PDB file of C-alpha atoms in Angstrom:
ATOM      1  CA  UNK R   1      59.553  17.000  15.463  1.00 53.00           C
ATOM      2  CA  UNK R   2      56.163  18.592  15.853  1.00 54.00           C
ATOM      3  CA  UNK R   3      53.092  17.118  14.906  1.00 55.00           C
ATOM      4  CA  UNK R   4      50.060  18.449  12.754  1.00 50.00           C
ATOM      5  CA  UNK R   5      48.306  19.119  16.050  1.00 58.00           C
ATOM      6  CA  UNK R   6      51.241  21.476  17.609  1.00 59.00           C
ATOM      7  CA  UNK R   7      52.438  18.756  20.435  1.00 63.00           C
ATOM      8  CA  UNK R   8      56.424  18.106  20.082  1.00 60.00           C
ATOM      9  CA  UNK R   9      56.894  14.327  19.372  1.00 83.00           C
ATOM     10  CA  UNK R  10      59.980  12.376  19.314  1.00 93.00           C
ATOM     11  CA  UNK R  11      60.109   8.193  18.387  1.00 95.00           C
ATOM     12  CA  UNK R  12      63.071   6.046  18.445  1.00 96.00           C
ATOM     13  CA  UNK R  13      64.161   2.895  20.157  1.00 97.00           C
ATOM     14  CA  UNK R  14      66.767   0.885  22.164  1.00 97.00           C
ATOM     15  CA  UNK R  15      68.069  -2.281  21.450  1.00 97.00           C
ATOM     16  CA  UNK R  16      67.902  -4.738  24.755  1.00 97.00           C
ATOM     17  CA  UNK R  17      68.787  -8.292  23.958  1.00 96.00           C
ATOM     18  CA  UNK R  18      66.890  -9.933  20.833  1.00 97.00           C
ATOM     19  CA  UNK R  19      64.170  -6.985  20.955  1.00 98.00           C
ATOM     20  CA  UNK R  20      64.409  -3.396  19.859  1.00 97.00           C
ATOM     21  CA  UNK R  21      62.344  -1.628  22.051  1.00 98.00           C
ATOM     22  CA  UNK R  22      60.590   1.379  20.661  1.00 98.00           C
ATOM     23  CA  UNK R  23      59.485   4.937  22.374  1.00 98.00           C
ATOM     24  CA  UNK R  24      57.246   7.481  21.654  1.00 97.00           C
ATOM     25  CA  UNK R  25      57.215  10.682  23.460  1.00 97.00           C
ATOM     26  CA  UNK R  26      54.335  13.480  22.469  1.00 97.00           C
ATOM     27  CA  UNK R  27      53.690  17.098  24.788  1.00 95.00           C
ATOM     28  CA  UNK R  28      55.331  18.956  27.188  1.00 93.00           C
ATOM     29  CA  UNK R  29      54.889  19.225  30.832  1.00 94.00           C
ATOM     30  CA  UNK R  30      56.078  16.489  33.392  1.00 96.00           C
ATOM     31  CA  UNK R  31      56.935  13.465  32.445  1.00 97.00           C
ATOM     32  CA  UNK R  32      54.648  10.140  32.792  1.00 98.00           C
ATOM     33  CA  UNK R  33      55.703   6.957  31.010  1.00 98.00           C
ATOM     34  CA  UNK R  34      53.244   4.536  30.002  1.00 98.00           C
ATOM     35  CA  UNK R  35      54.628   0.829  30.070  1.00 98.00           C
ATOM     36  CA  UNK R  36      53.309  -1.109  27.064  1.00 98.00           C
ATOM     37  CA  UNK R  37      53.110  -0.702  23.494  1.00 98.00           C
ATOM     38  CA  UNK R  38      54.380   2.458  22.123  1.00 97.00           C
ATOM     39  CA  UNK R  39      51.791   2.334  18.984  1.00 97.00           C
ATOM     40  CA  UNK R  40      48.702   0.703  21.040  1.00 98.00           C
ATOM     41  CA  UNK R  41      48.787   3.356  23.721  1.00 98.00           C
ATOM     42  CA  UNK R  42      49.248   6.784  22.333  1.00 97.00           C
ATOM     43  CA  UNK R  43      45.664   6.414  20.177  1.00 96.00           C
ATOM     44  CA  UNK R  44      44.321   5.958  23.923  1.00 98.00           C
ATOM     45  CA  UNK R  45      44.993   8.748  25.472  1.00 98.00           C
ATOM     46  CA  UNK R  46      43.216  12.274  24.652  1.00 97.00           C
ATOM     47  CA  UNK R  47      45.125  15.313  22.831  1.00 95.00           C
ATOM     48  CA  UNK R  48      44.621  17.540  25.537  1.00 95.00           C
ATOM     49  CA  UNK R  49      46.645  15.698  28.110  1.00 97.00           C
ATOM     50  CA  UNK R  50      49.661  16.458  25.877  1.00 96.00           C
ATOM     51  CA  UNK R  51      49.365  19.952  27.017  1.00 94.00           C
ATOM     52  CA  UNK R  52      49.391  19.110  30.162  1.00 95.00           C
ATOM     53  CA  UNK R  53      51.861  16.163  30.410  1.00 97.00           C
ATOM     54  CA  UNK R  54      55.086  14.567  28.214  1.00 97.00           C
ATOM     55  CA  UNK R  55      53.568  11.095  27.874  1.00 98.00           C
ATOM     56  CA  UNK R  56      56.361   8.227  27.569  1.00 98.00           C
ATOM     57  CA  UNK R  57      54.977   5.783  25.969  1.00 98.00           C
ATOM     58  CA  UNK R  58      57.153   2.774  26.135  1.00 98.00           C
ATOM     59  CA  UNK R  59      57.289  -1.138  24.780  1.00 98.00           C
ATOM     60  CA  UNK R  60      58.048  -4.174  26.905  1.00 98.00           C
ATOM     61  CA  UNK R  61      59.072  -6.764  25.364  1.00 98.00           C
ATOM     62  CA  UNK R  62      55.718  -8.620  24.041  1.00 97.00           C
ATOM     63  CA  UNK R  63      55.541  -5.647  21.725  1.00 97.00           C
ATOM     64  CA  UNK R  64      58.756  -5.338  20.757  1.00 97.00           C
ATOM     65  CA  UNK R  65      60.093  -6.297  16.837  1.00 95.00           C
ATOM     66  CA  UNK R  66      62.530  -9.281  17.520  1.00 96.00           C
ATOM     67  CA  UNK R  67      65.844  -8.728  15.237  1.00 94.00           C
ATOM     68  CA  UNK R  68      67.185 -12.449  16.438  1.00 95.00           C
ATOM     69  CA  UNK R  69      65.462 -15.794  18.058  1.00 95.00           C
ATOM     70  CA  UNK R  70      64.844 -15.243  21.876  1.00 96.00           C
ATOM     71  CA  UNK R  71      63.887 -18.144  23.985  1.00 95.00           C
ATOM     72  CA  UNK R  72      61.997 -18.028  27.334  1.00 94.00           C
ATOM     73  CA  UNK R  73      65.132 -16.744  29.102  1.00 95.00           C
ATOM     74  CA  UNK R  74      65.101 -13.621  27.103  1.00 96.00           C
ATOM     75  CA  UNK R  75      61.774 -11.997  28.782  1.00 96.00           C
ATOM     76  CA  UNK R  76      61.685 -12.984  32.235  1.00 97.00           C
ATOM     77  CA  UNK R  77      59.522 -10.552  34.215  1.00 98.00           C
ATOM     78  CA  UNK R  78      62.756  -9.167  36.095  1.00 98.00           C
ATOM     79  CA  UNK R  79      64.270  -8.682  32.414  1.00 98.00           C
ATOM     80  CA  UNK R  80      60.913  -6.634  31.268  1.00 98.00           C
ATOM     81  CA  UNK R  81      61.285  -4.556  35.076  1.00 98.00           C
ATOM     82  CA  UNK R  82      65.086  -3.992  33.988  1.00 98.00           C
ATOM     83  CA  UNK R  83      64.055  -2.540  30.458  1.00 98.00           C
ATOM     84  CA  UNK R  84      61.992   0.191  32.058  1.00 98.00           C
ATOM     85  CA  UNK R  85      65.225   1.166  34.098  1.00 98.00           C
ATOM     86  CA  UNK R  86      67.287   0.310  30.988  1.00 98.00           C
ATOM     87  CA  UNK R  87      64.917   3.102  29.195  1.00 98.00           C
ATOM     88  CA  UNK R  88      64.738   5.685  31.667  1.00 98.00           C
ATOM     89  CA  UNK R  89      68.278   5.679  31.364  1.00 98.00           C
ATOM     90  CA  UNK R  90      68.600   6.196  27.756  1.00 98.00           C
ATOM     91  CA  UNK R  91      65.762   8.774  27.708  1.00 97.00           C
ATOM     92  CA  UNK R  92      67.607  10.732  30.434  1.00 97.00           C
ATOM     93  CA  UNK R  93      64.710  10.635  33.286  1.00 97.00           C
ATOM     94  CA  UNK R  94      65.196  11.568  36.393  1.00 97.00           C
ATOM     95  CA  UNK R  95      61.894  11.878  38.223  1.00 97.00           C
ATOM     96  CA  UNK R  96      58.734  10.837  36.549  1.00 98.00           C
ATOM     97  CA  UNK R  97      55.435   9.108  37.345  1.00 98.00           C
ATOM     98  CA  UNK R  98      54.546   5.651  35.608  1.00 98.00           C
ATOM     99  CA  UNK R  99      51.470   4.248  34.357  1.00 99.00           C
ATOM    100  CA  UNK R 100      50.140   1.114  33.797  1.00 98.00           C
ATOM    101  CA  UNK R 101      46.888  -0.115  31.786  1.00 98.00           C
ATOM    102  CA  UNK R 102      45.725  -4.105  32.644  1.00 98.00           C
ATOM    103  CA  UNK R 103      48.521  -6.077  33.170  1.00 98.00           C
ATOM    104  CA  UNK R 104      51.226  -3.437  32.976  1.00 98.00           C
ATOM    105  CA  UNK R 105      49.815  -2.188  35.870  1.00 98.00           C
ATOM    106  CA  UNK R 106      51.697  -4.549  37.362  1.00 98.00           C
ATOM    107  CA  UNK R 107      54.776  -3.648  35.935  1.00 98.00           C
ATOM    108  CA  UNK R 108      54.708  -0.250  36.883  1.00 98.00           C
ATOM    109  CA  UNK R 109      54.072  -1.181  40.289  1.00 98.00           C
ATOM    110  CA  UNK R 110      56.630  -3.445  40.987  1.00 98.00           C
ATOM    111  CA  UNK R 111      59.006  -1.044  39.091  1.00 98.00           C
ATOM    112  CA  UNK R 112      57.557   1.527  41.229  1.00 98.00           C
ATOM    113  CA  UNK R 113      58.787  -0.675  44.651  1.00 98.00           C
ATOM    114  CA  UNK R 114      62.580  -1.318  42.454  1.00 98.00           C
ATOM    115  CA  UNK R 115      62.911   2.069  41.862  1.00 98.00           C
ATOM    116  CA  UNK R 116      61.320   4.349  44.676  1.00 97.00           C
ATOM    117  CA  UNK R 117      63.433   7.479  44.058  1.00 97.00           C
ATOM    118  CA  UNK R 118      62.786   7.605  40.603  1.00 98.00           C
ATOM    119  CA  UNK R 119      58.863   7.164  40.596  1.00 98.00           C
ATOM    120  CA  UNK R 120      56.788  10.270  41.999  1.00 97.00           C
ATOM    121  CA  UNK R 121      53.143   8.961  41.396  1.00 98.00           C
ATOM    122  CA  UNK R 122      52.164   4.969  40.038  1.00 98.00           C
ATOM    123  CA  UNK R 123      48.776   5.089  38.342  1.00 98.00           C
ATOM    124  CA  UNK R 124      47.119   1.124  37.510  1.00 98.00           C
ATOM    125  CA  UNK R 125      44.798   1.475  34.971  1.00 98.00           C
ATOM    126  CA  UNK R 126      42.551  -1.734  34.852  1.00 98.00           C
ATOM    127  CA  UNK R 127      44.437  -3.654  36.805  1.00 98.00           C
ATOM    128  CA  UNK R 128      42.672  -6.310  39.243  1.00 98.00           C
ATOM    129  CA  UNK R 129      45.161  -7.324  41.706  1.00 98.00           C
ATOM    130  CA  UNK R 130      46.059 -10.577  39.848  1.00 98.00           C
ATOM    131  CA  UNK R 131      45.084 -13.271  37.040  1.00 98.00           C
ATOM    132  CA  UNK R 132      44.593 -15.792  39.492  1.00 98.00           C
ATOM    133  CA  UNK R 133      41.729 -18.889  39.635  1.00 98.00           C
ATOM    134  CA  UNK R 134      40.194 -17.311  42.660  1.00 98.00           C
ATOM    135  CA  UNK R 135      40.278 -13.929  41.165  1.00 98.00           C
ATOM    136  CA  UNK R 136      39.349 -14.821  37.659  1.00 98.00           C
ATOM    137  CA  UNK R 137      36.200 -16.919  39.202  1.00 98.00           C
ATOM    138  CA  UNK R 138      34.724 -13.747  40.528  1.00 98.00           C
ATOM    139  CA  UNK R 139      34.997 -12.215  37.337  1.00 97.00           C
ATOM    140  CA  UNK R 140      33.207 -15.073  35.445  1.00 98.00           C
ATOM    141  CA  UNK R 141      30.329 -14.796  38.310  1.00 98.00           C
ATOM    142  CA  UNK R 142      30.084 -11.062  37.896  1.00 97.00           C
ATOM    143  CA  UNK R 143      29.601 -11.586  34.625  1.00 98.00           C
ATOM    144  CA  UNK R 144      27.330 -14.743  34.849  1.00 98.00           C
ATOM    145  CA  UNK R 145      24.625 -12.651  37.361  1.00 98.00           C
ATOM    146  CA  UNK R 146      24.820  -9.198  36.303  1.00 97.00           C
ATOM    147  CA  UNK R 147      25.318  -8.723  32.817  1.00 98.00           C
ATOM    148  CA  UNK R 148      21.917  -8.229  30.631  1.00 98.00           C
ATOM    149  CA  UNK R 149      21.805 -10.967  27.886  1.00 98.00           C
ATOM    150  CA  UNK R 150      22.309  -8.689  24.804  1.00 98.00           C
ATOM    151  CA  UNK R 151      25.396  -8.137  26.153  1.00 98.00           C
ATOM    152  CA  UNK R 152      25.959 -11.669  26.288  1.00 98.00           C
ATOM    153  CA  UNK R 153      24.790 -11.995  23.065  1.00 98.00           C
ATOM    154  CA  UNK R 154      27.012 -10.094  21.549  1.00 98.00           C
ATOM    155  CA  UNK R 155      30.175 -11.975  23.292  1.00 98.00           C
ATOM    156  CA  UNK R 156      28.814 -15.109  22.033  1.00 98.00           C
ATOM    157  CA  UNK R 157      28.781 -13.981  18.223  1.00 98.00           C
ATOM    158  CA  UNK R 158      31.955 -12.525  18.489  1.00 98.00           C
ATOM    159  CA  UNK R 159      34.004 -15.436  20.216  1.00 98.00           C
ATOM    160  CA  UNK R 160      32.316 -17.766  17.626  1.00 98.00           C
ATOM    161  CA  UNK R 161      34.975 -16.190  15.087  1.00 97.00           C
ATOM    162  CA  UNK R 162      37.861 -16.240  16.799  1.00 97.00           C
ATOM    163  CA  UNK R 163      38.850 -19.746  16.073  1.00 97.00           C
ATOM    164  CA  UNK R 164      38.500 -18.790  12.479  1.00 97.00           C
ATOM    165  CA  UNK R 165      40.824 -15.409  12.653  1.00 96.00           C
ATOM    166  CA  UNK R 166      43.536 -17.503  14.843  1.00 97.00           C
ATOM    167  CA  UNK R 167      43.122 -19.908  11.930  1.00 97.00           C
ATOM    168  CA  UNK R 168      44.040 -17.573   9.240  1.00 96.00           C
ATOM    169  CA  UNK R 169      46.488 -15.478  11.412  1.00 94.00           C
ATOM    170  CA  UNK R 170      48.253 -17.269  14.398  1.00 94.00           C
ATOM    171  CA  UNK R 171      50.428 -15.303  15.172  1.00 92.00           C
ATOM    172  CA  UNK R 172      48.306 -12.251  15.701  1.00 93.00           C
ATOM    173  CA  UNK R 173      45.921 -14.559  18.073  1.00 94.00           C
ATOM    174  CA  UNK R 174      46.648 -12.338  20.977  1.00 94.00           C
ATOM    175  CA  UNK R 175      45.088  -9.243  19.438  1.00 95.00           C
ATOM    176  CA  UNK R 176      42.154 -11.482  17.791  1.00 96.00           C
ATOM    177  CA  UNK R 177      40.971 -12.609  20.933  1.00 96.00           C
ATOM    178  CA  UNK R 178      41.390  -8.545  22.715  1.00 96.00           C
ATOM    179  CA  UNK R 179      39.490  -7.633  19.494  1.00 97.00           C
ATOM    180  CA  UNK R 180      36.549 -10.488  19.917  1.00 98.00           C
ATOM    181  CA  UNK R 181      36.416 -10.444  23.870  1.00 98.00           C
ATOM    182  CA  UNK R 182      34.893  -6.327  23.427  1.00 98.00           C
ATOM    183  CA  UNK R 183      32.042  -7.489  25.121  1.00 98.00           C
ATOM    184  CA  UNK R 184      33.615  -8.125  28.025  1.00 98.00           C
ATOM    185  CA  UNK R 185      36.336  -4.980  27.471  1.00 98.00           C
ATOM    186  CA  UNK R 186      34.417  -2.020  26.758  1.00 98.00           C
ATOM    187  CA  UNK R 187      31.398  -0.215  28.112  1.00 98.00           C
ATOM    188  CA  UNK R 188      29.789   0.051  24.958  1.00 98.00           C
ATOM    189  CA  UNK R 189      29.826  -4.129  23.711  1.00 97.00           C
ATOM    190  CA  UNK R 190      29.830  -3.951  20.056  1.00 96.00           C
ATOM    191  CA  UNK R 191      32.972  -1.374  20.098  1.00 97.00           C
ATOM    192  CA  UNK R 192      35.241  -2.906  17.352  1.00 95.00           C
ATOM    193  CA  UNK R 193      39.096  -2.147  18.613  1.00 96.00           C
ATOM    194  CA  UNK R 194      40.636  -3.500  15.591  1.00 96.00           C
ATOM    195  CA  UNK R 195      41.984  -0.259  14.750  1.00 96.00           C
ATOM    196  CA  UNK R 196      43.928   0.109  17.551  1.00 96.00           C
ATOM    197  CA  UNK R 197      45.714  -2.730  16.690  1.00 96.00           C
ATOM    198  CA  UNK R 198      47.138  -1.596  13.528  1.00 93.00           C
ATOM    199  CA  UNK R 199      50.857  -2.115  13.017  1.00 93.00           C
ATOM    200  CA  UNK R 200      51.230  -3.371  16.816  1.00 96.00           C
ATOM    201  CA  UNK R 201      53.966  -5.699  16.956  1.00 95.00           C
ATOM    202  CA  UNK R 202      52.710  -8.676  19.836  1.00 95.00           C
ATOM    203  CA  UNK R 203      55.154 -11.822  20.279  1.00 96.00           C
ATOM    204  CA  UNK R 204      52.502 -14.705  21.608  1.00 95.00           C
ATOM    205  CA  UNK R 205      55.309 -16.894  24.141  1.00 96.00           C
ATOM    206  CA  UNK R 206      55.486 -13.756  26.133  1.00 97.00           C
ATOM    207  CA  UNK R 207      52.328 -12.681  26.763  1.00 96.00           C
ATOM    208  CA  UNK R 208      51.267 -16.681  27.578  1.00 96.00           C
ATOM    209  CA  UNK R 209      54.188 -16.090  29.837  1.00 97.00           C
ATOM    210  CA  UNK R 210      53.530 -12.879  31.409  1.00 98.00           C
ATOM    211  CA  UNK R 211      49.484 -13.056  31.410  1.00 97.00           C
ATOM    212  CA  UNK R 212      49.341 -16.779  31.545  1.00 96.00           C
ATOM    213  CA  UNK R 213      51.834 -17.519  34.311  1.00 98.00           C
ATOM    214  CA  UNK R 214      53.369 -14.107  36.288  1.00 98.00           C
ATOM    215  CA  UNK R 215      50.208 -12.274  36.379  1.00 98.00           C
ATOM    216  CA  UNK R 216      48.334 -15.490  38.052  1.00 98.00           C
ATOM    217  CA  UNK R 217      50.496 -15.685  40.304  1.00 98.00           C
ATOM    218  CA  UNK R 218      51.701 -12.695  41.654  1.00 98.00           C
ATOM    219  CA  UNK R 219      51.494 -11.202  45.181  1.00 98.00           C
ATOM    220  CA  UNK R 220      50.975  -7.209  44.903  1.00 98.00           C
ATOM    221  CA  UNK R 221      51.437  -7.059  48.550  1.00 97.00           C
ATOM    222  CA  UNK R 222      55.012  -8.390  48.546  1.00 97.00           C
ATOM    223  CA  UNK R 223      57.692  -5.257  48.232  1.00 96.00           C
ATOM    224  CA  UNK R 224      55.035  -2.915  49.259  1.00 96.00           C
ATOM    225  CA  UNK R 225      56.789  -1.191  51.883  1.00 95.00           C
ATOM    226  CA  UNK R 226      59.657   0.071  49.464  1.00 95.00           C
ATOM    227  CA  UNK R 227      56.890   1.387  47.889  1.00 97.00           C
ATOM    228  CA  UNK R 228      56.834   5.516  48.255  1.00 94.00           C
ATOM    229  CA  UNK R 229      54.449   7.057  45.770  1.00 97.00           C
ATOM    230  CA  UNK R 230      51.093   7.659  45.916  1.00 97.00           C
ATOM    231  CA  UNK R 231      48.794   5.575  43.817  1.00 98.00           C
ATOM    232  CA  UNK R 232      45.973   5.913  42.024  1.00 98.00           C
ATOM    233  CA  UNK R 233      43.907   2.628  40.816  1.00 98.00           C
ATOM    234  CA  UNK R 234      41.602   3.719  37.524  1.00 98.00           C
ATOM    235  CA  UNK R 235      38.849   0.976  37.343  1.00 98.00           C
ATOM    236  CA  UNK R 236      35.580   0.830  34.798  1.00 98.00           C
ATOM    237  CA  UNK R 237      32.318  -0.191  35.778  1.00 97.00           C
ATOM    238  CA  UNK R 238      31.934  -2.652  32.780  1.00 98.00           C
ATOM    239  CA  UNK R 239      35.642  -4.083  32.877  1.00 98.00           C
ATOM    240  CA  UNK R 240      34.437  -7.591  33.153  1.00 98.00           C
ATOM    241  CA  UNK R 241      38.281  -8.721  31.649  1.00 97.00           C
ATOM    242  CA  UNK R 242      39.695  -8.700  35.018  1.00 97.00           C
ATOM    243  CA  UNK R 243      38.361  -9.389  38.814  1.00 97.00           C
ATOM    244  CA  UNK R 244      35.862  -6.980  39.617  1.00 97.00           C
ATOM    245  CA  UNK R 245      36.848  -3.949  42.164  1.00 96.00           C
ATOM    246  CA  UNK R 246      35.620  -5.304  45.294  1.00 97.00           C
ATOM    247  CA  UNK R 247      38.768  -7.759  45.157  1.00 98.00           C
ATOM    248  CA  UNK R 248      40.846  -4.734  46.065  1.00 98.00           C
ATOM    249  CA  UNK R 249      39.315  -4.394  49.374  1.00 97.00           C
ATOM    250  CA  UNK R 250      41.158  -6.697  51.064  1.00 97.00           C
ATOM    251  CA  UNK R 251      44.627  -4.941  49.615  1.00 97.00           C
ATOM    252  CA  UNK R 252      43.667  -1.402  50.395  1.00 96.00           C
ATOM    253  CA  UNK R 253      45.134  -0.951  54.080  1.00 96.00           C
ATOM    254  CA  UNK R 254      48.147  -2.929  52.390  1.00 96.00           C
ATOM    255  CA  UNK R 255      49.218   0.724  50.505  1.00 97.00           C
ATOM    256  CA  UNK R 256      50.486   3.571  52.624  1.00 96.00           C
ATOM    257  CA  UNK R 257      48.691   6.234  49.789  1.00 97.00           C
ATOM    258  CA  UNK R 258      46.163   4.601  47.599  1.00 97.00           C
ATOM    259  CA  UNK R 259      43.393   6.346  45.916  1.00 97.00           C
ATOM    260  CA  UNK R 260      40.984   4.300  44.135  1.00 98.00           C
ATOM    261  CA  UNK R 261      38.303   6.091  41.070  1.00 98.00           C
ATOM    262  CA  UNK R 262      35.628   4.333  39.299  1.00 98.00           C
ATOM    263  CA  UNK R 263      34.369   4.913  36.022  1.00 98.00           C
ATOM    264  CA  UNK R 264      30.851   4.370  35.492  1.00 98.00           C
ATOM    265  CA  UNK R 265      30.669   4.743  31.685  1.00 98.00           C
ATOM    266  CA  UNK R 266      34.068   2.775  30.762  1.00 98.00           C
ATOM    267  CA  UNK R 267      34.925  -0.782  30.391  1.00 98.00           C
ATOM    268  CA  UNK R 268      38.777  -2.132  30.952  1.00 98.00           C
ATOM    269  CA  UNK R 269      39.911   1.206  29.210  1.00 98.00           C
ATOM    270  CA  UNK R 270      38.924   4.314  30.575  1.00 98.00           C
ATOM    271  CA  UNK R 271      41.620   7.277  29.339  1.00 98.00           C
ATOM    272  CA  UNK R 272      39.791   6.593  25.769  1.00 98.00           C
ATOM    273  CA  UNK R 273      36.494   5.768  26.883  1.00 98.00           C
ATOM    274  CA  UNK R 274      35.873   8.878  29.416  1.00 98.00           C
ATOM    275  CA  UNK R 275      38.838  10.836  28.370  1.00 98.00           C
ATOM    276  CA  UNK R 276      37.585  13.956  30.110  1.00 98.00           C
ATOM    277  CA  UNK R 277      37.067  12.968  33.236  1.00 98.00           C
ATOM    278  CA  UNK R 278      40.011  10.792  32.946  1.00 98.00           C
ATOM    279  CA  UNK R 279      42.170  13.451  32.751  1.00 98.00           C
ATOM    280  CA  UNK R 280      40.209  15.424  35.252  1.00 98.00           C
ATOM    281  CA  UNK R 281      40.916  12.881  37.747  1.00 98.00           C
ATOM    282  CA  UNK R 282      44.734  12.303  36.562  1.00 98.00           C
ATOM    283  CA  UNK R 283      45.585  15.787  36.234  1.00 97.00           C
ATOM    284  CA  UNK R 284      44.358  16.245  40.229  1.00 97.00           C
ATOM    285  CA  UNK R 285      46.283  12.907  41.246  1.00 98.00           C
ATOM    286  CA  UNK R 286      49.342  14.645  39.895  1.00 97.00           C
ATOM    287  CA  UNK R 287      48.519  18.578  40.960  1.00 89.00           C
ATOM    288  CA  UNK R 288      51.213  18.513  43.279  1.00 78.00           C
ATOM    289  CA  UNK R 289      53.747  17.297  41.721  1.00 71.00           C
ATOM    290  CA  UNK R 290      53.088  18.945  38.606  1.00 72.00           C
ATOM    291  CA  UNK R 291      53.258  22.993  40.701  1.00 70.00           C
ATOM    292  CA  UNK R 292      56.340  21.658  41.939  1.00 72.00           C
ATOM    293  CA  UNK R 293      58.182  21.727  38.622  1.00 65.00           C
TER     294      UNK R 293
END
C-alpha cells in the first residue's frame, strides 16, 4: 500500500515459536533493517529518509505479541540472532545494511559477525559497548559531576512516580521506567516519550533477560574478525542511559572499519532528535553502497 505521505508501505508478520513477529517496511531505495520494535521505531526516524532508503523495521522477540506461554528457553539471545536470519529470509533480502538503536545495537552487530555476506554496513545507534558494573559506574559518575541540577531535578520528580505507574500497570513497567528515566534519555529533560509507546507490545522476562543479563555481560570484541562491514557508532552528547563514549576507546583499534559521530544536541536517540543531520551523516556512511545499486 501507499501511505498519505506517498512512501510505499507494507506490514505483516512471521510466526517464530510462541511469538508472531511483526514487520514494517516504508520507502524505496536500499534496504536497511532496523532490529527492534516495528511500531516504536518507525515514529523515530524522519520522512525524508524514506526517499532515500526502504527501512525494515523489524521486532525481536521482547516486542513481539505472544499467541502461546514461552518460558526462558524460548528467547535465548542466539534464538533472537536466528529471527533476524529467520526474517530476512521471509522478506526475501539478499544484501542489506542493519541498524541497531541501544541495546539492539548489539544485535545487529553480532548478527552482522553471523552473517557477513549478507550485511553491507552495521550502524549502533546508542549503544555503549555493554551493560556492565564497570561500564554502568562511569555512567552514574558522568552523570553525578557533570549534569546541572535542574536536570537532576527533573529525574528526581519523574522517578518518584514510577513506583506508582508499575503499581497500576505491571506489565507495562518496562516502558514506565523508559518514559520516567527522560532525564537521563533525551537532550531536552522534560521530553515526555509516552507517545511513542503507544500500542508497543514489550514482554518484561525478556528484556530482564536480554538487558539485565546478555547485555552485562557481553564481549563486543569476541567474533570481530568475521566481522566485514563498515560501522558506524551514532552516540548523543546527553545519552547518560548508557556508558559514556570515551568507553569505546579502548575497542576502537578492535574494528577493522569503524567510524564513530557524536551528536551534540541529542540524548540516547538521535535519528528523532537531530533527524537532519542524522540522515546527513547516514546517508554519507552508506554513499557507496547506495551508487552501487
Amino acid at each position: 500500500m501507499t501511505t498519505k505521505d506517498g512512501f510505499v508501505s507494507e506490514t505483516g508478520s512471521l510466526r517464530a515459536g510462541p511469538f508472531d513477529l511483526g514487520y514494517t517496511i516504508e520507502g524505496s531505495g536500499m534496504p536497511l533493517i532496523v532490529v527492534g520494535s516495528a511500531i516504536y521505531y518507525p515514529s523515530t526516524f524522519s520522512r525524508a529518509l524514506r526517499e532515500t532508503l526502504r527501512l525494515i523495521f523489524i521486532d525481536h522477540r521482547g516486542f513481539a505479541p505472544a499467541r502461546t506461554e514461552y518460558a526462558a528457553g524460548d528467547y535465548g539471545f542466539g534464538t533472537v540472532l536466528d529471527d533476524i536470519e529467520r526474517m530476512r529470509a521471509h522478506l526475501g533480502l539478499e544484501r542489506f545494511a542493519i541498524l541497531g538503536h541501544s541495546g539492539h545495537g548489539y544485535m545487529a552487530l553480532e548478527y552482522a559477525k553471523r552473517h557477513p555476506e549478507r550485511v553491507s554496513h552495521l550502524i549502533m545507534v546508542g549503544t555503549g559497548p555493554s551493560h556492565s558494573a564497570r561500564h554502568m559506574a562511569l555512567a552514574e559518575r558522568i552523570w553525578e559531576e557533570t549534569v546541572s541540577p535542574a536536570r537532576k531535578a527533573i529525574f528526581a520528580r519523574e522517578m518518584a512516580k514510577l513506583g506508582d505507574d508499575i503499581a497500576a500497570r505491571p506489565e507495562d513497567r518496562f516502558k514506565s521506567l523508559l518514559i520516567r528515566l527522560g532525564a537521563k534519555s533525551w537532550h531536552r529533560p522534560d521530553f515526555d516519550a509516552s507517545h511513542l509507546w503507544s500500542d508497543v507490545t514489550v514482554n518484561n522476562p525478556v528484556f530482564d533477560h536480554l538487558w539485565g543479563e546478555v547485555f552485562r555481560d557481553i564481549d563486543v570484541r569476541k567474533g570481530l574478525n568475521a566481522l566485514t562491514a563498515p560501522v558506524l557508532l551514532a552516540l548523543g552528547r546527553s545519552d547518560y542511559l548508557v556508558a559514556p563514549a570515551f568507553t569505546w576507546d579502548e575497542y576502537r583499534d578492535d574494528f577493522a572499519d569503524l567510524t564513530v559521530r557524536t551528536f551534540e544536541e541529542s540524548g540516547h536517540t538521535p535519528q528523532l532528535e537531530e533527524s537532519n543531520r542524522f540522515d546527513e551523516v547516514l546517508l554519507s556512511f552508506l554513499k557507496d553502497e547506495r551508487e552501487r545499486r
